[in-house]
Short mmCIF file of C-alpha atoms (C1' of nucleotides) in Angstrom, two decimals:
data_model
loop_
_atom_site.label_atom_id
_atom_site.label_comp_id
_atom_site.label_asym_id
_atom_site.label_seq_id
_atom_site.Cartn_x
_atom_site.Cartn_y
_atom_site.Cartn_z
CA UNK A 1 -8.74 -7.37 -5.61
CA UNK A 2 -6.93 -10.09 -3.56
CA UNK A 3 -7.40 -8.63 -0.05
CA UNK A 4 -7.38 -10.66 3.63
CA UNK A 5 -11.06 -12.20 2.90
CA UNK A 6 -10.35 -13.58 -0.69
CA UNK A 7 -6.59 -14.96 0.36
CA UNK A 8 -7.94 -16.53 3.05
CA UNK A 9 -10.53 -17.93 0.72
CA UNK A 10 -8.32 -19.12 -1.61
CA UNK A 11 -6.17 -20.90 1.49
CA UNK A 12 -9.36 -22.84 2.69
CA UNK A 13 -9.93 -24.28 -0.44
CA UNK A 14 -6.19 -25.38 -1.23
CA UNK A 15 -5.78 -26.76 2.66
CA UNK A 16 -7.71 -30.15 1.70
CA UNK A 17 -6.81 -30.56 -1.69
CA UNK A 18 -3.10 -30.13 -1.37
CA UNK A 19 -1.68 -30.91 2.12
CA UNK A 20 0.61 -34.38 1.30
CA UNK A 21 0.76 -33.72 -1.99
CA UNK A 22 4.48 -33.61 -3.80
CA UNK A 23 5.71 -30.51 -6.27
CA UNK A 24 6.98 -32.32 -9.34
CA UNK A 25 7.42 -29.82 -11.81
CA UNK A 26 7.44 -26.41 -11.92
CA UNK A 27 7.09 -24.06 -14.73
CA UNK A 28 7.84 -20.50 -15.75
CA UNK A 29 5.32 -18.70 -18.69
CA UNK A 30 6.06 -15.68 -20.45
CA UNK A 31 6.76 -12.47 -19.30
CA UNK A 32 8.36 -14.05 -16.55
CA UNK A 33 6.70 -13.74 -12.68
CA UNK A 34 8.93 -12.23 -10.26
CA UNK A 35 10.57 -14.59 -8.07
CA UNK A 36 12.65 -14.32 -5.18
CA UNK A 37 15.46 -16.18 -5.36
CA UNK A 38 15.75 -15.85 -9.37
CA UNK A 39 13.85 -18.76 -11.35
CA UNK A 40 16.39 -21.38 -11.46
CA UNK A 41 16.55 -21.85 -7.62
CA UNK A 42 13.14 -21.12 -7.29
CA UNK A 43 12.57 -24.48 -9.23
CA UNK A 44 15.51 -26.20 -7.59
CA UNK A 45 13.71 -25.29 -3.79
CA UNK A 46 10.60 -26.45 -4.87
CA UNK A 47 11.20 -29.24 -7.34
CA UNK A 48 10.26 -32.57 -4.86
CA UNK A 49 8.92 -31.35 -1.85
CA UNK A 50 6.09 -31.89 -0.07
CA UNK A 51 3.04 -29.69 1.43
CA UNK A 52 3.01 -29.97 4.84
CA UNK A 53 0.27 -27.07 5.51
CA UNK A 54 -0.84 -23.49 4.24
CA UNK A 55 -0.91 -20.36 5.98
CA UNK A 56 -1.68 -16.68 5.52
CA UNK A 57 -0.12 -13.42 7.18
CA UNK A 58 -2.70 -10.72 5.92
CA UNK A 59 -2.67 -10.60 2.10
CA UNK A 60 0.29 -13.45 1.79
CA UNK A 61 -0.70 -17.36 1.21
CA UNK A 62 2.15 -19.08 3.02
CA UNK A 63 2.70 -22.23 1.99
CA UNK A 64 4.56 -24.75 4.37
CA UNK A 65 7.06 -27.26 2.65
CA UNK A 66 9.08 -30.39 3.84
CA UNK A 67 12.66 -29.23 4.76
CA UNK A 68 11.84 -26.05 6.39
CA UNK A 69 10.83 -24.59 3.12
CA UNK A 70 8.18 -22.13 2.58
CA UNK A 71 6.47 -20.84 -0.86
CA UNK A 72 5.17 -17.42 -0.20
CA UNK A 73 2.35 -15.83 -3.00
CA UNK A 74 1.44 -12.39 -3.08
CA UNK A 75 -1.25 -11.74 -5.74
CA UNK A 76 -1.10 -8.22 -6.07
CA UNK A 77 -3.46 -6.41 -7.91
CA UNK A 78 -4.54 -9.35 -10.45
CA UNK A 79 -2.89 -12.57 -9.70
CA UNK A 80 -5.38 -15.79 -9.36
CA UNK A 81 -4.51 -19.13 -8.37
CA UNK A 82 -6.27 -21.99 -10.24
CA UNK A 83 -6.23 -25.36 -9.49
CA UNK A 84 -6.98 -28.08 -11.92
CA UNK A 85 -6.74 -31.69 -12.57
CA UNK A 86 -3.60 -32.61 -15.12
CA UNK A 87 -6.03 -33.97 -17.82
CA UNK A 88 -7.85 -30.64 -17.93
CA UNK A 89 -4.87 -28.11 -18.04
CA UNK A 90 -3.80 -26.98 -21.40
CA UNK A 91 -0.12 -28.34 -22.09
CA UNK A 92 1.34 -25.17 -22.76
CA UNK A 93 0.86 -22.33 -20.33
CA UNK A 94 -1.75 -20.16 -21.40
CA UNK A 95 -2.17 -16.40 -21.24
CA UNK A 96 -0.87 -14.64 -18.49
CA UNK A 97 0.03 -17.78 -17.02
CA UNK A 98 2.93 -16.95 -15.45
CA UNK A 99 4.17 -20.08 -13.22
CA UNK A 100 2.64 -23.82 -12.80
CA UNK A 101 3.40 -26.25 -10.59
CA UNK A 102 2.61 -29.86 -11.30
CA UNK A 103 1.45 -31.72 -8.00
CA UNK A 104 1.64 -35.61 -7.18
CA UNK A 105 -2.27 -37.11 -7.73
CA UNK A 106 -2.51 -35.49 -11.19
CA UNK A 107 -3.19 -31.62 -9.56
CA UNK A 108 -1.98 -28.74 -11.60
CA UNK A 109 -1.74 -25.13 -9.55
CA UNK A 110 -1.21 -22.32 -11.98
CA UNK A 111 -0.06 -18.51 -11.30
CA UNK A 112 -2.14 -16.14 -13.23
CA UNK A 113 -0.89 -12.61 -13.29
CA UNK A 114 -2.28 -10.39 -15.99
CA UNK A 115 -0.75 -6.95 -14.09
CA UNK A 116 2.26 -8.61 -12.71
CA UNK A 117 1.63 -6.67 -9.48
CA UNK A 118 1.79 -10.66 -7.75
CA UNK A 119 5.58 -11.90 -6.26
CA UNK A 120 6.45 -15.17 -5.22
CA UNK A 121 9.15 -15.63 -2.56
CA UNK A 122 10.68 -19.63 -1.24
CA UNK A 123 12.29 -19.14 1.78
CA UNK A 124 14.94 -21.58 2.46
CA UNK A 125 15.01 -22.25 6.08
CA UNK A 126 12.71 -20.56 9.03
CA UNK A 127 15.96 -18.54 10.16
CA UNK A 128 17.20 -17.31 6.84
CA UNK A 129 15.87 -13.58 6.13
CA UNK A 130 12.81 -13.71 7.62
CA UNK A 131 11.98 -10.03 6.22
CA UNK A 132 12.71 -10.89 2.54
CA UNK A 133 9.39 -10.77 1.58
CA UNK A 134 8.01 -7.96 3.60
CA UNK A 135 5.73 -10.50 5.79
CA UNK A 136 8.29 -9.46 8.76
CA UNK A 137 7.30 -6.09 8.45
CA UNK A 138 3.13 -6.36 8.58
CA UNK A 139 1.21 -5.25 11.41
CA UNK A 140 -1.25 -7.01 13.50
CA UNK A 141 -3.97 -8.69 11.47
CA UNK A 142 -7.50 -7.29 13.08
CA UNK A 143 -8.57 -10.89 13.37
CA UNK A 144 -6.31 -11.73 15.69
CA UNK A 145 -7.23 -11.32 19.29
CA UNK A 146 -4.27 -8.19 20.21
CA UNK A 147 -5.85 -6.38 17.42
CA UNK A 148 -7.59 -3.79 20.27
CA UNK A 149 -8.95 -0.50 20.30
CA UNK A 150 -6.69 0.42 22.40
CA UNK A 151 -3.56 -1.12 20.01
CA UNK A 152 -5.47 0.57 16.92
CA UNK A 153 -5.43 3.88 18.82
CA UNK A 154 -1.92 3.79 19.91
CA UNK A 155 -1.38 3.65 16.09
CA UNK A 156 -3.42 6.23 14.74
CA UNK A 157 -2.64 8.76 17.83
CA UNK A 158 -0.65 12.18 16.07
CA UNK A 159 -1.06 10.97 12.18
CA UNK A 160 -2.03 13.38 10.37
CA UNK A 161 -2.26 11.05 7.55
CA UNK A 162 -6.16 10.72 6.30
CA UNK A 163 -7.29 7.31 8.68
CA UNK A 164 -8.46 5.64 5.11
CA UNK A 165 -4.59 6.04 4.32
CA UNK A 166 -3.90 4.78 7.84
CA UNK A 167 -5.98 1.47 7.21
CA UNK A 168 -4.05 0.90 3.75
CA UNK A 169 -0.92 0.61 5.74
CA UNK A 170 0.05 -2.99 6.25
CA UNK A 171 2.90 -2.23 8.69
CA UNK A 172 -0.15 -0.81 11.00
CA UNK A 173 -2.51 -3.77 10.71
CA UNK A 174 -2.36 -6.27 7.41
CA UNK A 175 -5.04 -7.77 5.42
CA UNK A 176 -7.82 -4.63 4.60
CA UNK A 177 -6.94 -3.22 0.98
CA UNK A 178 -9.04 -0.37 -0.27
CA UNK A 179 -12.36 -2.28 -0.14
CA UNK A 180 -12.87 -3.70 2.95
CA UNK A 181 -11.26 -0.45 4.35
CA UNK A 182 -14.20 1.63 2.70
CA UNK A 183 -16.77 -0.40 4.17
CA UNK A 184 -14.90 -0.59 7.20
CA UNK A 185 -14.96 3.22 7.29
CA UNK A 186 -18.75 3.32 6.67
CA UNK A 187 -19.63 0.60 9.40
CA UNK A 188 -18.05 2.65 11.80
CA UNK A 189 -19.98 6.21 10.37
CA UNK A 190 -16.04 7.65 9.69
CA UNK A 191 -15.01 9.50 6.98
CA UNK A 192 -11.75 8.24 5.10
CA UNK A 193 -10.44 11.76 5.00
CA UNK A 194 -10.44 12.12 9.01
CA UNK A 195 -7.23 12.11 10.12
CA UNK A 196 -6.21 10.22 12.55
CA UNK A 197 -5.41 12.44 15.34
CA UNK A 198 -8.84 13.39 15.18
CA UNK A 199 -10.33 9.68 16.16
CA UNK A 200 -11.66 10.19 19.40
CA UNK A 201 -11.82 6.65 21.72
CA UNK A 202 -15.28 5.64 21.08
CA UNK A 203 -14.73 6.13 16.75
CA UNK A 204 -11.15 4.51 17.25
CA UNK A 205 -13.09 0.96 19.22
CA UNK A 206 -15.61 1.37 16.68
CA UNK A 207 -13.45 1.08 13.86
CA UNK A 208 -11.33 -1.80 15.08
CA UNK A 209 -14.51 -4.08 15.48
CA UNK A 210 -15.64 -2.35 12.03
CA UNK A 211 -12.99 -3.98 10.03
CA UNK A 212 -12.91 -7.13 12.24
CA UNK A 213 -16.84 -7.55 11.43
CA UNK A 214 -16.20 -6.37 7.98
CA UNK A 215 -13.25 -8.60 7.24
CA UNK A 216 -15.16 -12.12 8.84
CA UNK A 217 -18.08 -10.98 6.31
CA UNK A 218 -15.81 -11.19 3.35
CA UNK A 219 -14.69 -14.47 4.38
CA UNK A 220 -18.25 -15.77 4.59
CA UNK A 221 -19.02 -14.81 1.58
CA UNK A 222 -16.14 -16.50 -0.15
CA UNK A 223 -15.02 -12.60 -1.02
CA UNK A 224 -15.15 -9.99 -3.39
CA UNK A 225 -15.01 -10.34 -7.14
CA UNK A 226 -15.25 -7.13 -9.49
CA UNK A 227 -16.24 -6.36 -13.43
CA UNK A 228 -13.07 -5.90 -13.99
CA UNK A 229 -12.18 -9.31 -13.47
CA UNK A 230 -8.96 -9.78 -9.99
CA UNK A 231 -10.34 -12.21 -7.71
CA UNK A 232 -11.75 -16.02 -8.10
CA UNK A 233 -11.73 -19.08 -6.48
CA UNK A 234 -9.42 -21.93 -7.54
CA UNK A 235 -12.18 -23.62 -9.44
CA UNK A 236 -13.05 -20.39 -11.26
CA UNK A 237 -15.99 -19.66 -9.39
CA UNK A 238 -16.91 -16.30 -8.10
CA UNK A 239 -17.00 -14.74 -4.26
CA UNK A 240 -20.21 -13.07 -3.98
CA UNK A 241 -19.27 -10.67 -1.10
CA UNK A 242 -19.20 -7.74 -3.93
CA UNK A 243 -23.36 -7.88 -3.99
CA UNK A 244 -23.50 -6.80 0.11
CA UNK A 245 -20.61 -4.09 -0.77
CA UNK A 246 -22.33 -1.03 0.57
CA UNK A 247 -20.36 2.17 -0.24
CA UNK A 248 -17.48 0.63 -2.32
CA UNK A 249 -17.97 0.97 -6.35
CA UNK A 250 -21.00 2.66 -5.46
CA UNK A 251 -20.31 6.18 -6.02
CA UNK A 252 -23.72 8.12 -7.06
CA UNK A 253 -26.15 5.95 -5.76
CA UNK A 254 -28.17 6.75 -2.39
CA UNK A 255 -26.63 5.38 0.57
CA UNK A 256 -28.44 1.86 1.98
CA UNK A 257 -28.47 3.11 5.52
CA UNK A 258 -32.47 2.81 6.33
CA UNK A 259 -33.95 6.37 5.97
CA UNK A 260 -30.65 7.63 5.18
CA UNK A 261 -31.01 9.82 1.47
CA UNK A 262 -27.58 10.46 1.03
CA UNK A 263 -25.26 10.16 -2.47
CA UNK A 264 -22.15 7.65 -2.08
CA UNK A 265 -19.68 10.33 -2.70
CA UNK A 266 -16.14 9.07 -4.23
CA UNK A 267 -12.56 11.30 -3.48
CA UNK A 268 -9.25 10.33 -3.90
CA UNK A 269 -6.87 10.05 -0.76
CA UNK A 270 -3.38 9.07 -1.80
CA UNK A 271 -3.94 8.07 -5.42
CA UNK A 272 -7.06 5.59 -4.27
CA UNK A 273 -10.27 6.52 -4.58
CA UNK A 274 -12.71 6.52 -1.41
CA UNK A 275 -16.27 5.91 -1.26
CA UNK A 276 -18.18 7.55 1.61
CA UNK A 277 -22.11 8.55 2.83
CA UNK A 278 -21.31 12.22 3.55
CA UNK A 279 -24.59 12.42 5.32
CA UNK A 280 -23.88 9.50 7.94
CA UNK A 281 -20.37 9.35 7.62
CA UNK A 282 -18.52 12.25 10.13
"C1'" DA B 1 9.55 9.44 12.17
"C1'" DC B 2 6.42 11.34 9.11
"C1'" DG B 3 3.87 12.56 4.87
"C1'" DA B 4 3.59 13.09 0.00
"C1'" DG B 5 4.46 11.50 -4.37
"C1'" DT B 6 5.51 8.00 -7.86
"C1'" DA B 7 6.94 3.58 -10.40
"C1'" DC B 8 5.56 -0.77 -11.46
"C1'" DC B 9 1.89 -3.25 -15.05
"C1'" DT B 10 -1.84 -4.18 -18.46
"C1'" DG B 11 -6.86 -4.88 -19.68
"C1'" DG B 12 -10.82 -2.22 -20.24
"C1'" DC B 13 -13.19 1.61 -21.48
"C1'" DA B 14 -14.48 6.54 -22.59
"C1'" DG B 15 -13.88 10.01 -25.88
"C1'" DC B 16 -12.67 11.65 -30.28
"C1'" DT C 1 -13.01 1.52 -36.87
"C1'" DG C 2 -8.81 2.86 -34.65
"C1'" DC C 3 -6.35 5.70 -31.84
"C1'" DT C 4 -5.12 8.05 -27.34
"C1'" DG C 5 -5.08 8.33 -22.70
"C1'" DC C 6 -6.85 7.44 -18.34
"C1'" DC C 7 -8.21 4.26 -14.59
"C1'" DA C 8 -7.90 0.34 -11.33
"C1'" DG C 9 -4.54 -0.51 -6.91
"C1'" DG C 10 -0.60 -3.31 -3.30
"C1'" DT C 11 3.85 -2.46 -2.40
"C1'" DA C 12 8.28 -0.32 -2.28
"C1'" DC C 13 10.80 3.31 -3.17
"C1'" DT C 14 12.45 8.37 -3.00
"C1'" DC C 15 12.42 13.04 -1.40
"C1'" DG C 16 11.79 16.93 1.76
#
DNA sequence: ACGAGTACCTGGCAGC
DNA sequence: TGCTGCCAGGTACTCG
């Protein structure tokens, strides 16, 4: 699933190949994409201008356009970006192809979307609604340097929410979903169900530089891609962060903690399911 | 403010 | 083989 590591993926490879380049069509598929405004000025906002960078606030690409213009993506649970050349795209969208955008230099940037979970947002100005897409609302991203223990603590101090819960929420910290929080979790020896009262100092600093450590691996590794198919690269290929996953999708088999024997155990907290050591996580 | 629950959405798969 | 029903989960919403 499209968490920080595979956005941030995704926005490394698009940086080079489409900074300068011009949007000169744009295209809706069937069962239409969500789009904020509704599709019509959607395509009127982004028919002719240019890329003039790409960002990311935790799971959103940002996408910085001529004329204070910005195209914000959020992938949800199943949306992929590809990027092709013109002479290789089919001429009619395909499957689950939900939006295209044609790009000066013969570049063709498609939406795909099986769940429709993904939501793309232009925002017409820097001043105008700068909470319309919910980026105004997101927490600290833990790679950033006043992502602290001592900022993490302040945050989890008298929840009695489960801390796995707690890591989920973007409006604490954005970027972890429910994979990189797992192995966050089991980094830092701390059960998801804890609460988050309970965190004393020491397992609060050990979490924040959990998911920190956790979060730079996924990027290295060019993230996570499941079975179940989610998350690829532009070009189609795989991230191969999902083969150093350690508790994650690994419910059942002994932990890989050296001379640890436990069973990853799986629960559900909050509809999600967890995966934990219950030997060396406390 | 907080915590719990649920809707959204569809491909894949287990079970019958 | 074909059907049913559950599962995956990021976000936004409601309710108490």
């Amino acid at each position: 699933m499209p968490e920080l590591p595979e956005v941030e993926t995704i926005r490394r490879y698009l940086v080079p190949r489409l900074v300068g380049r011009r949007i000169t069509a744009v295209r809706f598929g069937t069962g239409h994409v969500k789009t904020e405004p509704g599709p019509s000025a959607f395509r009127r906002l982004l028919y002719g201008a240019r890329v003039r960078g790409i960002g990311r606030c935790g799971k959103y690409l940002a996408v910085r356009l001529d004329k204070g213009r910005e195209l914000i993506v959020h992938l949800g649970m199943s949306g992929r970006i590809l990027l092709a050349r013109q002479e290789d795209a089919e001429k009619s969208l395909a499957r689950h192809e939900r939006a295209r955008l044609d790009l000066s230099g013969g570049l063709v940037l498609s939406f795909f979307d099986p769940r429709r979970f993904g939501r793309l947002w232009v925002k017409d100005g820097v001043a105008r609604q700068p909470e319309a897409c919910g980026i105004g609302r997101l927490g600290i991203e833990p790679l950033e340097s006043d992502y602290t223990a001592e900022y993490l603590g302040n945050r989890l101090k008298g929840r009695n929410t489960p801390v796995k819960n707690l890591l989920l929420d973007q409006r604490i910290a954005c970027g972890a979903g429910n994979i990189y929080s797992d192995e966050a979790l089991f980094a830092a020896r701390i059960r998801p169900t804890r609460t988050g009262a309970s965190l004393n100092r020491a397992e609060t600093a050990s979490l924040a530089s959990a998911l920190r450590r956790v979060l730079k691996d996924g990027i290295r590794w060019c993230g996570t891609t499941m079975k179940d198919g989610g998350y690829v690269l532009p070009d189609g290929r795989t991230g191969s962060f999902q083969d150093r996953l350690r508790v994650y999708g690994r419910a059942g088999r002994r932990c890989l903690r050296p001379r640890c024997r436990g069973l990853i155990e799986r629960v559900r907290l909050g509809g999600r399911s967890s995966h934990y050591c219950p030997l060396c996580q406390n």
